[in-house]
Amino acid sequence: MVFETKNKISPNINDYNIDSIRDDFPALSLECNGYPLSFLDSGASAQKPSKVLERMDHAYRNEYANVHRGAYTLSQQATDNYENARKTVADFMNAKSSDEIIFTRNVTSAINLVAHSYGRNFLKAGDEVVISHMEHHANIVPWQLLRDAVGIELKIAPIDDAGNFLLDEFEKILGPKTKLVAITHVSNVLGTIVPIKKIVQLAKKVDAKVLIDGCQGIVHEGVDVQSLDADFYAFTGHKLYGPSGIGVLWGKLDLLNAMPPYEGGGDMIETVTFEKSTFRDAPARFEAGTPPIVEAVGLAAAIDYITSIGVNNIATHENHMLEYATSCLAEIDGLRIIGNADKKIGIISFELDDIHPHDISTIIDSK
């Protein structure tokens, strides 16, 4: 399927060598169904640059051992790499301390950790948790489970037809019963950039804690958690050009240390007897068992790669491509773009009259 367009907008910008960047990604040299691969599913999971793949391969071949357990050289080297990766993440988010960085399986496990360890211990029946109409299932279902277990009430902040977050309506929902606000930074379906700074400020007026699902936001917007002043910020590695199997939960340290462990096992304990156990402070208390060692190294390599290009440079190029793609799609008869928020990233959802989305995907994939 080839779409003809008269649009003359160039997808190139100055001082940004997109061809060189494409060459960094081995998958983009592939052919699928006899055509060069054009990968348009980074909102679900991004391809990996060679520097990430090579760094992980080197770690597995030359630096692998379990961490925090061995007194021998290889284990110490692996431990240093793992903890240095934590520091890389902390610096990328401008966290106050690397102790605020917890490595998880993905953002889903990070949000579930908060729902379980914070929600089940600090929230009670009748307390309100506020989410929005733009949330991923990972930021809906854990709160439904908490509602069923504890009796909290779930409030939904609305959006308008264009996909804009309605701050005035959100503020009306807030009240003395509001104890937690859990909101996405950027919608993974509409591309809407949510005004999280203002949301945090409004939530603080009613003494509510705030969790931000940053899966899309940290890639396209970046985050300074000290400036933001939320209480939790979660994201996953595989959307940040890093490996799957690793996510991050940032939390304010005093809050993390007040929360009980989510899981029990090795390395999160301080002492163990058959009568009782005591637990280490964060981050260790939330990292039971063998962690994603090489995945952490790969995530750090991905962050180094992004930093070398520049988050602002990436955002500028992406905004240009969003404008270009939107104008091209607008010329197709019967096509409707879903989500035209005032501020959005390069995610475009659309539908075509009388054509099932699966059929569109199959046709485009074949070409």
mmCIF file of C-alpha atoms in Angstrom:
data_model
loop_
_atom_site.group_PDB
_atom_site.id
_atom_site.type_symbol
_atom_site.label_atom_id
_atom_site.label_comp_id
_atom_site.label_asym_id
_atom_site.label_seq_id
_atom_site.Cartn_x
_atom_site.Cartn_y
_atom_site.Cartn_z
ATOM 1 C CA MET A 1 0.000 0.000 0.000
ATOM 2 C CA VAL A 2 1.547 3.326 -1.089
ATOM 3 C CA PHE A 3 0.063 6.643 0.013
ATOM 4 C CA GLU A 4 0.747 9.511 -2.370
ATOM 5 C CA THR A 5 1.071 12.964 -0.805
ATOM 6 C CA LYS A 6 1.648 16.448 -2.123
ATOM 7 C CA ASN A 7 3.067 17.538 1.227
ATOM 8 C CA LYS A 8 6.516 19.069 0.903
ATOM 9 C CA ILE A 9 7.616 19.089 4.540
ATOM 10 C CA SER A 10 11.077 17.565 4.855
ATOM 11 C CA PRO A 11 11.575 14.999 7.619
ATOM 12 C CA ASN A 12 15.179 16.159 8.125
ATOM 13 C CA ILE A 13 16.495 18.776 10.532
ATOM 14 C CA ASN A 14 19.874 20.399 10.839
ATOM 15 C CA ASP A 15 22.658 18.920 12.972
ATOM 16 C CA TYR A 16 20.914 15.595 13.467
ATOM 17 C CA ASN A 17 22.278 12.753 11.374
ATOM 18 C CA ILE A 18 19.301 10.446 11.311
ATOM 19 C CA ASP A 19 20.933 8.096 8.794
ATOM 20 C CA SER A 20 23.853 7.557 11.159
ATOM 21 C CA ILE A 21 21.461 6.961 14.041
ATOM 22 C CA ARG A 22 19.485 4.420 12.014
ATOM 23 C CA ASP A 23 22.749 2.589 11.333
ATOM 24 C CA ASP A 24 23.135 2.163 15.103
ATOM 25 C CA PHE A 25 20.115 -0.184 15.145
ATOM 26 C CA PRO A 26 20.770 -3.613 13.570
ATOM 27 C CA ALA A 27 17.055 -4.392 13.256
ATOM 28 C CA LEU A 28 16.558 -1.449 10.911
ATOM 29 C CA SER A 29 18.736 -3.141 8.293
ATOM 30 C CA LEU A 30 16.347 -6.098 8.118
ATOM 31 C CA GLU A 31 13.951 -6.896 5.318
ATOM 32 C CA CYS A 32 10.419 -8.106 6.033
ATOM 33 C CA ASN A 33 8.274 -9.599 3.285
ATOM 34 C CA GLY A 34 10.828 -8.409 0.742
ATOM 35 C CA TYR A 35 10.813 -4.766 1.872
ATOM 36 C CA PRO A 36 13.187 -2.778 4.120
ATOM 37 C CA LEU A 37 11.853 -2.703 7.672
ATOM 38 C CA SER A 38 10.132 0.490 8.796
ATOM 39 C CA PHE A 39 9.506 -0.069 12.494
ATOM 40 C CA LEU A 40 6.518 1.873 13.816
ATOM 41 C CA ASP A 41 5.847 0.053 17.088
ATOM 42 C CA SER A 42 8.313 1.751 19.442
ATOM 43 C CA GLY A 43 5.396 2.775 21.647
ATOM 44 C CA ALA A 44 5.098 -0.907 22.572
ATOM 45 C CA SER A 45 8.828 -1.689 22.652
ATOM 46 C CA ALA A 46 11.831 -0.015 21.042
ATOM 47 C CA GLN A 47 14.573 -1.652 18.999
ATOM 48 C CA LYS A 48 18.039 -1.804 20.544
ATOM 49 C CA PRO A 49 21.164 0.046 19.389
ATOM 50 C CA SER A 50 24.376 -1.906 18.858
ATOM 51 C CA LYS A 51 26.015 -0.255 21.864
ATOM 52 C CA VAL A 52 23.422 -1.811 24.171
ATOM 53 C CA LEU A 53 23.710 -5.253 22.575
ATOM 54 C CA GLU A 54 27.509 -5.149 22.609
ATOM 55 C CA ARG A 55 27.687 -3.967 26.226
ATOM 56 C CA MET A 56 25.396 -6.762 27.379
ATOM 57 C CA ASP A 57 27.274 -9.352 25.335
ATOM 58 C CA HIS A 58 30.552 -8.207 26.898
ATOM 59 C CA ALA A 59 29.054 -8.391 30.388
ATOM 60 C CA TYR A 60 27.795 -11.932 29.864
ATOM 61 C CA ARG A 61 31.086 -13.077 28.346
ATOM 62 C CA ASN A 62 33.539 -11.319 30.634
ATOM 63 C CA GLU A 63 31.915 -9.835 33.745
ATOM 64 C CA TYR A 64 29.093 -12.121 34.805
ATOM 65 C CA ALA A 65 28.551 -13.393 38.340
ATOM 66 C CA ASN A 66 25.870 -12.961 40.963
ATOM 67 C CA VAL A 67 25.882 -9.653 42.815
ATOM 68 C CA HIS A 68 26.058 -8.636 46.484
ATOM 69 C CA ARG A 69 26.952 -12.197 47.479
ATOM 70 C CA GLY A 70 30.520 -13.057 46.537
ATOM 71 C CA ALA A 71 33.885 -11.946 47.910
ATOM 72 C CA TYR A 72 35.714 -12.886 44.704
ATOM 73 C CA THR A 73 36.836 -10.583 41.890
ATOM 74 C CA LEU A 74 34.229 -11.432 39.262
ATOM 75 C CA SER A 75 31.344 -11.047 41.689
ATOM 76 C CA GLN A 76 32.695 -7.727 42.900
ATOM 77 C CA GLN A 77 33.061 -6.512 39.324
ATOM 78 C CA ALA A 78 29.491 -7.554 38.516
ATOM 79 C CA THR A 79 28.274 -5.834 41.691
ATOM 80 C CA ASP A 80 30.122 -2.644 40.786
ATOM 81 C CA ASN A 81 28.596 -2.702 37.292
ATOM 82 C CA TYR A 82 25.115 -3.236 38.726
ATOM 83 C CA GLU A 83 25.422 -0.417 41.247
ATOM 84 C CA ASN A 84 27.029 1.893 38.688
ATOM 85 C CA ALA A 85 23.983 1.261 36.492
ATOM 86 C CA ARG A 86 21.791 2.373 39.388
ATOM 87 C CA LYS A 87 23.820 5.583 39.635
ATOM 88 C CA THR A 88 23.471 6.148 35.876
ATOM 89 C CA VAL A 89 19.685 5.911 36.212
ATOM 90 C CA ALA A 90 19.707 8.214 39.243
ATOM 91 C CA ASP A 91 21.744 10.833 37.384
ATOM 92 C CA PHE A 92 19.475 10.572 34.331
ATOM 93 C CA MET A 93 16.424 11.326 36.493
ATOM 94 C CA ASN A 94 18.271 13.791 38.752
ATOM 95 C CA ALA A 95 17.418 11.679 41.788
ATOM 96 C CA LYS A 96 18.805 12.893 45.089
ATOM 97 C CA SER A 97 20.400 9.504 45.781
ATOM 98 C CA SER A 98 20.913 6.245 43.907
ATOM 99 C CA ASP A 99 19.281 4.571 46.933
ATOM 100 C CA GLU A 100 15.999 5.950 45.579
ATOM 101 C CA ILE A 101 16.317 3.757 42.464
ATOM 102 C CA ILE A 102 14.722 0.300 42.661
ATOM 103 C CA PHE A 103 15.219 -2.128 39.797
ATOM 104 C CA THR A 104 12.038 -4.032 38.972
ATOM 105 C CA ARG A 105 10.904 -6.386 36.196
ATOM 106 C CA ASN A 106 9.082 -3.620 34.286
ATOM 107 C CA VAL A 107 6.775 -0.693 34.979
ATOM 108 C CA THR A 108 3.900 -3.080 35.710
ATOM 109 C CA SER A 109 5.803 -4.640 38.593
ATOM 110 C CA ALA A 110 6.857 -1.174 39.790
ATOM 111 C CA ILE A 111 3.265 0.058 40.003
ATOM 112 C CA ASN A 112 2.137 -3.185 41.624
ATOM 113 C CA LEU A 113 4.916 -2.743 44.185
ATOM 114 C CA VAL A 114 3.527 0.657 45.150
ATOM 115 C CA ALA A 115 -0.079 -0.582 45.153
ATOM 116 C CA HIS A 116 0.877 -3.465 47.439
ATOM 117 C CA SER A 117 3.567 -2.073 49.754
ATOM 118 C CA TYR A 118 2.227 1.464 50.016
ATOM 119 C CA GLY A 119 -1.446 0.955 49.205
ATOM 120 C CA ARG A 120 -2.167 -1.980 51.486
ATOM 121 C CA ASN A 121 -0.324 -0.426 54.417
ATOM 122 C CA PHE A 122 -1.116 3.282 54.194
ATOM 123 C CA LEU A 123 -4.563 3.379 52.571
ATOM 124 C CA LYS A 124 -7.857 2.290 54.093
ATOM 125 C CA ALA A 125 -11.493 1.824 53.123
ATOM 126 C CA GLY A 126 -13.001 5.040 51.800
ATOM 127 C CA ASP A 127 -9.693 6.595 50.771
ATOM 128 C CA GLU A 128 -9.611 7.726 47.154
ATOM 129 C CA VAL A 129 -7.089 6.967 44.405
ATOM 130 C CA VAL A 130 -7.311 9.125 41.278
ATOM 131 C CA ILE A 131 -6.286 7.886 37.824
ATOM 132 C CA SER A 132 -7.199 9.197 34.361
ATOM 133 C CA HIS A 133 -9.006 8.004 31.252
ATOM 134 C CA MET A 134 -5.638 7.716 29.487
ATOM 135 C CA GLU A 135 -4.051 5.093 31.714
ATOM 136 C CA HIS A 136 -2.386 1.886 30.560
ATOM 137 C CA HIS A 137 -3.831 -1.287 32.084
ATOM 138 C CA ALA A 138 -0.746 -1.417 34.322
ATOM 139 C CA ASN A 139 -2.000 1.744 36.014
ATOM 140 C CA ILE A 140 -5.620 0.616 36.275
ATOM 141 C CA VAL A 141 -5.722 -3.023 37.348
ATOM 142 C CA PRO A 142 -3.402 -2.750 40.405
ATOM 143 C CA TRP A 143 -5.711 -0.102 41.865
ATOM 144 C CA GLN A 144 -8.774 -2.209 41.136
ATOM 145 C CA LEU A 145 -7.117 -5.066 43.021
ATOM 146 C CA LEU A 146 -6.368 -2.661 45.871
ATOM 147 C CA ARG A 147 -10.001 -1.537 45.844
ATOM 148 C CA ASP A 148 -11.155 -5.139 46.140
ATOM 149 C CA ALA A 149 -8.664 -5.879 48.929
ATOM 150 C CA VAL A 150 -8.869 -2.718 51.035
ATOM 151 C CA GLY A 151 -12.022 -0.874 49.990
ATOM 152 C CA ILE A 152 -10.500 2.249 48.474
ATOM 153 C CA GLU A 153 -12.531 4.215 45.938
ATOM 154 C CA LEU A 154 -11.228 4.750 42.406
ATOM 155 C CA LYS A 155 -11.849 8.143 40.781
ATOM 156 C CA ILE A 156 -11.282 8.762 37.059
ATOM 157 C CA ALA A 157 -10.046 12.137 35.796
ATOM 158 C CA PRO A 158 -11.579 12.965 32.390
ATOM 159 C CA ILE A 159 -10.075 14.094 29.090
ATOM 160 C CA ASP A 160 -11.667 16.020 26.217
ATOM 161 C CA ASP A 161 -12.372 14.727 22.708
ATOM 162 C CA ALA A 162 -8.924 15.817 21.497
ATOM 163 C CA GLY A 163 -7.217 13.896 24.292
ATOM 164 C CA ASN A 164 -6.268 16.866 26.472
ATOM 165 C CA PHE A 165 -6.122 16.264 30.218
ATOM 166 C CA LEU A 166 -8.747 18.458 31.896
ATOM 167 C CA LEU A 167 -6.977 20.079 34.831
ATOM 168 C CA ASP A 168 -10.056 21.960 36.053
ATOM 169 C CA GLU A 169 -12.094 18.753 36.201
ATOM 170 C CA PHE A 170 -9.198 16.950 37.873
ATOM 171 C CA GLU A 171 -9.036 19.616 40.563
ATOM 172 C CA LYS A 172 -12.758 19.177 41.261
ATOM 173 C CA ILE A 173 -12.182 15.473 41.972
ATOM 174 C CA LEU A 174 -9.532 16.176 44.597
ATOM 175 C CA GLY A 175 -10.591 16.415 48.214
ATOM 176 C CA PRO A 176 -9.798 15.375 51.783
ATOM 177 C CA LYS A 177 -10.324 11.701 50.901
ATOM 178 C CA THR A 178 -7.800 11.818 48.036
ATOM 179 C CA LYS A 179 -4.722 9.942 49.227
ATOM 180 C CA LEU A 180 -2.976 8.972 45.989
ATOM 181 C CA VAL A 181 -2.910 10.230 42.403
ATOM 182 C CA ALA A 182 -1.535 7.770 39.815
ATOM 183 C CA ILE A 183 -1.209 9.397 36.393
ATOM 184 C CA THR A 184 0.615 8.712 33.156
ATOM 185 C CA HIS A 185 3.266 11.197 32.028
ATOM 186 C CA VAL A 186 2.471 10.628 28.342
ATOM 187 C CA SER A 187 -0.381 8.568 26.877
ATOM 188 C CA ASN A 188 0.816 5.473 25.043
ATOM 189 C CA VAL A 189 -2.274 5.577 22.788
ATOM 190 C CA LEU A 190 -2.987 9.257 22.164
ATOM 191 C CA GLY A 191 0.498 10.681 22.631
ATOM 192 C CA THR A 192 -0.869 13.365 24.961
ATOM 193 C CA ILE A 193 1.728 15.029 27.178
ATOM 194 C CA VAL A 194 0.047 15.291 30.561
ATOM 195 C CA PRO A 195 0.786 18.398 32.704
ATOM 196 C CA ILE A 196 2.299 16.353 35.506
ATOM 197 C CA LYS A 197 3.983 19.305 37.232
ATOM 198 C CA LYS A 198 0.622 21.034 37.723
ATOM 199 C CA ILE A 199 -0.982 17.729 38.725
ATOM 200 C CA VAL A 200 1.629 17.230 41.440
ATOM 201 C CA GLN A 201 1.100 20.777 42.718
ATOM 202 C CA LEU A 202 -2.670 20.322 42.910
ATOM 203 C CA ALA A 203 -2.352 16.917 44.584
ATOM 204 C CA LYS A 204 0.007 18.318 47.213
ATOM 205 C CA LYS A 205 -2.637 20.877 48.194
ATOM 206 C CA VAL A 206 -4.755 18.008 49.545
ATOM 207 C CA ASP A 207 -1.727 16.106 50.920
ATOM 208 C CA ALA A 208 -2.046 13.305 48.371
ATOM 209 C CA LYS A 209 0.906 11.217 47.230
ATOM 210 C CA VAL A 210 1.625 11.091 43.495
ATOM 211 C CA LEU A 211 2.833 8.243 41.300
ATOM 212 C CA ILE A 212 3.762 8.942 37.673
ATOM 213 C CA ASP A 213 3.792 6.212 35.017
ATOM 214 C CA GLY A 214 6.725 7.468 32.971
ATOM 215 C CA CYS A 215 7.047 4.714 30.366
ATOM 216 C CA GLN A 216 6.583 7.063 27.422
ATOM 217 C CA GLY A 217 7.474 10.273 29.205
ATOM 218 C CA ILE A 218 11.041 9.541 30.193
ATOM 219 C CA VAL A 219 11.910 8.605 26.601
ATOM 220 C CA HIS A 220 10.367 11.620 24.918
ATOM 221 C CA GLU A 221 10.285 14.293 27.614
ATOM 222 C CA GLY A 222 12.863 13.286 30.203
ATOM 223 C CA VAL A 223 12.254 13.938 33.885
ATOM 224 C CA ASP A 224 13.847 15.772 36.797
ATOM 225 C CA VAL A 225 12.312 14.051 39.794
ATOM 226 C CA GLN A 226 13.592 16.607 42.289
ATOM 227 C CA SER A 227 11.985 19.459 40.382
ATOM 228 C CA LEU A 228 8.810 17.463 39.735
ATOM 229 C CA ASP A 229 8.403 16.603 43.435
ATOM 230 C CA ALA A 230 6.181 13.571 42.855
ATOM 231 C CA ASP A 231 6.540 10.688 45.310
ATOM 232 C CA PHE A 232 7.033 7.845 42.819
ATOM 233 C CA TYR A 233 8.067 7.690 39.155
ATOM 234 C CA ALA A 234 8.134 4.398 37.250
ATOM 235 C CA PHE A 235 9.365 3.386 33.821
ATOM 236 C CA THR A 236 10.543 0.350 31.874
ATOM 237 C CA GLY A 237 13.853 -0.283 30.134
ATOM 238 C CA HIS A 238 12.642 -1.779 26.873
ATOM 239 C CA LYS A 239 10.949 1.442 25.732
ATOM 240 C CA LEU A 240 14.145 3.376 26.471
ATOM 241 C CA TYR A 241 16.131 1.359 23.881
ATOM 242 C CA GLY A 242 17.292 -0.913 26.682
ATOM 243 C CA PRO A 243 16.596 -4.596 27.333
ATOM 244 C CA SER A 244 13.320 -6.140 28.390
ATOM 245 C CA GLY A 245 13.088 -7.637 31.851
ATOM 246 C CA ILE A 246 14.092 -4.508 33.745
ATOM 247 C CA GLY A 247 12.142 -1.518 34.979
ATOM 248 C CA VAL A 248 12.715 1.262 37.475
ATOM 249 C CA LEU A 249 10.782 2.602 40.412
ATOM 250 C CA TRP A 250 12.049 5.882 41.789
ATOM 251 C CA GLY A 251 10.631 6.909 45.141
ATOM 252 C CA LYS A 252 11.408 9.390 47.874
ATOM 253 C CA LEU A 253 13.751 7.587 50.228
ATOM 254 C CA ASP A 254 11.905 8.224 53.487
ATOM 255 C CA LEU A 255 8.732 6.908 51.909
ATOM 256 C CA LEU A 256 10.435 3.794 50.522
ATOM 257 C CA ASN A 257 11.989 2.990 53.888
ATOM 258 C CA ALA A 258 8.588 3.331 55.577
ATOM 259 C CA MET A 259 7.072 0.746 53.218
ATOM 260 C CA PRO A 260 7.294 -2.996 53.965
ATOM 261 C CA PRO A 261 8.879 -5.362 51.426
ATOM 262 C CA TYR A 262 6.862 -6.453 48.420
ATOM 263 C CA GLU A 263 8.618 -9.827 48.112
ATOM 264 C CA GLY A 264 10.799 -11.865 50.439
ATOM 265 C CA GLY A 265 14.035 -13.664 49.642
ATOM 266 C CA GLY A 266 17.768 -13.340 49.463
ATOM 267 C CA ASP A 267 19.605 -10.015 49.619
ATOM 268 C CA MET A 268 16.683 -7.971 50.955
ATOM 269 C CA ILE A 269 17.129 -9.265 54.486
ATOM 270 C CA GLU A 270 19.277 -7.900 57.288
ATOM 271 C CA THR A 271 18.891 -10.873 59.634
ATOM 272 C CA VAL A 272 17.006 -14.164 59.381
ATOM 273 C CA THR A 273 15.995 -16.655 62.034
ATOM 274 C CA PHE A 274 13.193 -19.197 61.996
ATOM 275 C CA GLU A 275 11.279 -16.898 64.333
ATOM 276 C CA LYS A 276 11.563 -13.631 62.412
ATOM 277 C CA SER A 277 13.465 -11.638 59.816
ATOM 278 C CA THR A 278 14.543 -8.024 59.625
ATOM 279 C CA PHE A 279 14.923 -6.121 56.384
ATOM 280 C CA ARG A 280 17.438 -3.825 54.782
ATOM 281 C CA ASP A 281 16.682 -0.276 53.753
ATOM 282 C CA ALA A 282 15.817 0.661 50.172
ATOM 283 C CA PRO A 283 16.706 -0.173 47.516
ATOM 284 C CA ALA A 284 17.732 -3.646 48.731
ATOM 285 C CA ARG A 285 14.488 -4.336 50.603
ATOM 286 C CA PHE A 286 12.593 -4.260 47.294
ATOM 287 C CA GLU A 287 15.054 -6.351 45.261
ATOM 288 C CA ALA A 288 14.566 -9.873 46.582
ATOM 289 C CA GLY A 289 16.539 -12.663 44.918
ATOM 290 C CA THR A 290 18.953 -12.492 42.017
ATOM 291 C CA PRO A 291 18.217 -9.221 40.193
ATOM 292 C CA PRO A 292 18.342 -8.482 36.442
ATOM 293 C CA ILE A 293 22.107 -8.023 36.525
ATOM 294 C CA VAL A 294 23.087 -7.705 32.885
ATOM 295 C CA GLU A 295 19.777 -6.045 32.060
ATOM 296 C CA ALA A 296 20.759 -3.218 34.426
ATOM 297 C CA VAL A 297 24.066 -2.875 32.589
ATOM 298 C CA GLY A 298 22.165 -2.763 29.292
ATOM 299 C CA LEU A 299 19.786 -0.115 30.620
ATOM 300 C CA ALA A 300 22.738 2.040 31.654
ATOM 301 C CA ALA A 301 24.219 1.638 28.167
ATOM 302 C CA ALA A 302 20.902 2.727 26.645
ATOM 303 C CA ILE A 303 20.842 5.825 28.840
ATOM 304 C CA ASP A 304 24.427 6.630 27.846
ATOM 305 C CA TYR A 305 23.412 6.263 24.197
ATOM 306 C CA ILE A 306 20.414 8.587 24.558
ATOM 307 C CA THR A 307 22.492 11.108 26.484
ATOM 308 C CA SER A 308 25.161 11.104 23.766
ATOM 309 C CA ILE A 309 22.547 12.137 21.194
ATOM 310 C CA GLY A 310 20.699 14.500 23.513
ATOM 311 C CA VAL A 311 17.131 14.187 24.760
ATOM 312 C CA ASN A 312 16.292 17.636 23.386
ATOM 313 C CA ASN A 313 17.707 16.757 19.961
ATOM 314 C CA ILE A 314 15.623 13.601 19.881
ATOM 315 C CA ALA A 315 12.500 15.542 20.898
ATOM 316 C CA THR A 316 13.075 18.186 18.224
ATOM 317 C CA HIS A 317 13.446 15.587 15.486
ATOM 318 C CA GLU A 318 10.448 13.657 16.753
ATOM 319 C CA ASN A 319 8.240 16.756 16.787
ATOM 320 C CA HIS A 320 9.241 17.496 13.210
ATOM 321 C CA MET A 321 8.387 13.934 12.172
ATOM 322 C CA LEU A 322 5.061 14.145 14.028
ATOM 323 C CA GLU A 323 4.143 17.265 12.059
ATOM 324 C CA TYR A 324 5.217 15.623 8.805
ATOM 325 C CA ALA A 325 3.359 12.353 9.421
ATOM 326 C CA THR A 326 0.201 14.081 10.643
ATOM 327 C CA SER A 327 0.034 16.304 7.570
ATOM 328 C CA CYS A 328 0.551 13.316 5.264
ATOM 329 C CA LEU A 329 -2.121 11.237 6.977
ATOM 330 C CA ALA A 330 -4.551 14.156 6.822
ATOM 331 C CA GLU A 331 -4.539 13.881 3.016
ATOM 332 C CA ILE A 332 -5.905 10.319 3.044
ATOM 333 C CA ASP A 333 -9.647 10.165 2.455
ATOM 334 C CA GLY A 334 -11.568 8.416 5.210
ATOM 335 C CA LEU A 335 -8.716 8.495 7.716
ATOM 336 C CA ARG A 336 -9.374 9.906 11.174
ATOM 337 C CA ILE A 337 -6.578 10.617 13.642
ATOM 338 C CA ILE A 338 -7.535 9.789 17.225
ATOM 339 C CA GLY A 339 -5.992 12.246 19.654
ATOM 340 C CA ASN A 340 -5.002 15.773 18.700
ATOM 341 C CA ALA A 341 -3.967 17.175 22.051
ATOM 342 C CA ASP A 342 -2.340 20.592 22.228
ATOM 343 C CA LYS A 343 0.882 18.971 23.431
ATOM 344 C CA LYS A 344 1.773 15.477 22.279
ATOM 345 C CA ILE A 345 4.677 13.239 21.307
ATOM 346 C CA GLY A 346 5.151 11.192 18.137
ATOM 347 C CA ILE A 347 2.430 8.641 18.762
ATOM 348 C CA ILE A 348 -0.366 8.663 16.191
ATOM 349 C CA SER A 349 -3.471 6.504 16.443
ATOM 350 C CA PHE A 350 -5.868 6.477 13.511
ATOM 351 C CA GLU A 351 -8.729 4.590 11.910
ATOM 352 C CA LEU A 352 -9.896 4.217 8.311
ATOM 353 C CA ASP A 353 -13.553 4.111 7.292
ATOM 354 C CA ASP A 354 -14.903 0.587 6.754
ATOM 355 C CA ILE A 355 -11.511 -1.111 7.249
ATOM 356 C CA HIS A 356 -10.767 -3.202 10.327
ATOM 357 C CA PRO A 357 -7.539 -2.191 12.136
ATOM 358 C CA HIS A 358 -6.212 -5.758 11.818
ATOM 359 C CA ASP A 359 -6.644 -5.566 8.046
ATOM 360 C CA ILE A 360 -4.796 -2.242 7.899
ATOM 361 C CA SER A 361 -1.942 -3.707 9.912
ATOM 362 C CA THR A 362 -1.757 -6.819 7.735
ATOM 363 C CA ILE A 363 -1.711 -4.816 4.495
ATOM 364 C CA ILE A 364 0.935 -2.368 5.701
ATOM 365 C CA ASP A 365 3.061 -5.207 7.098
ATOM 366 C CA SER A 366 3.006 -6.963 3.719
ATOM 367 C CA LYS A 367 4.493 -3.886 2.038
#
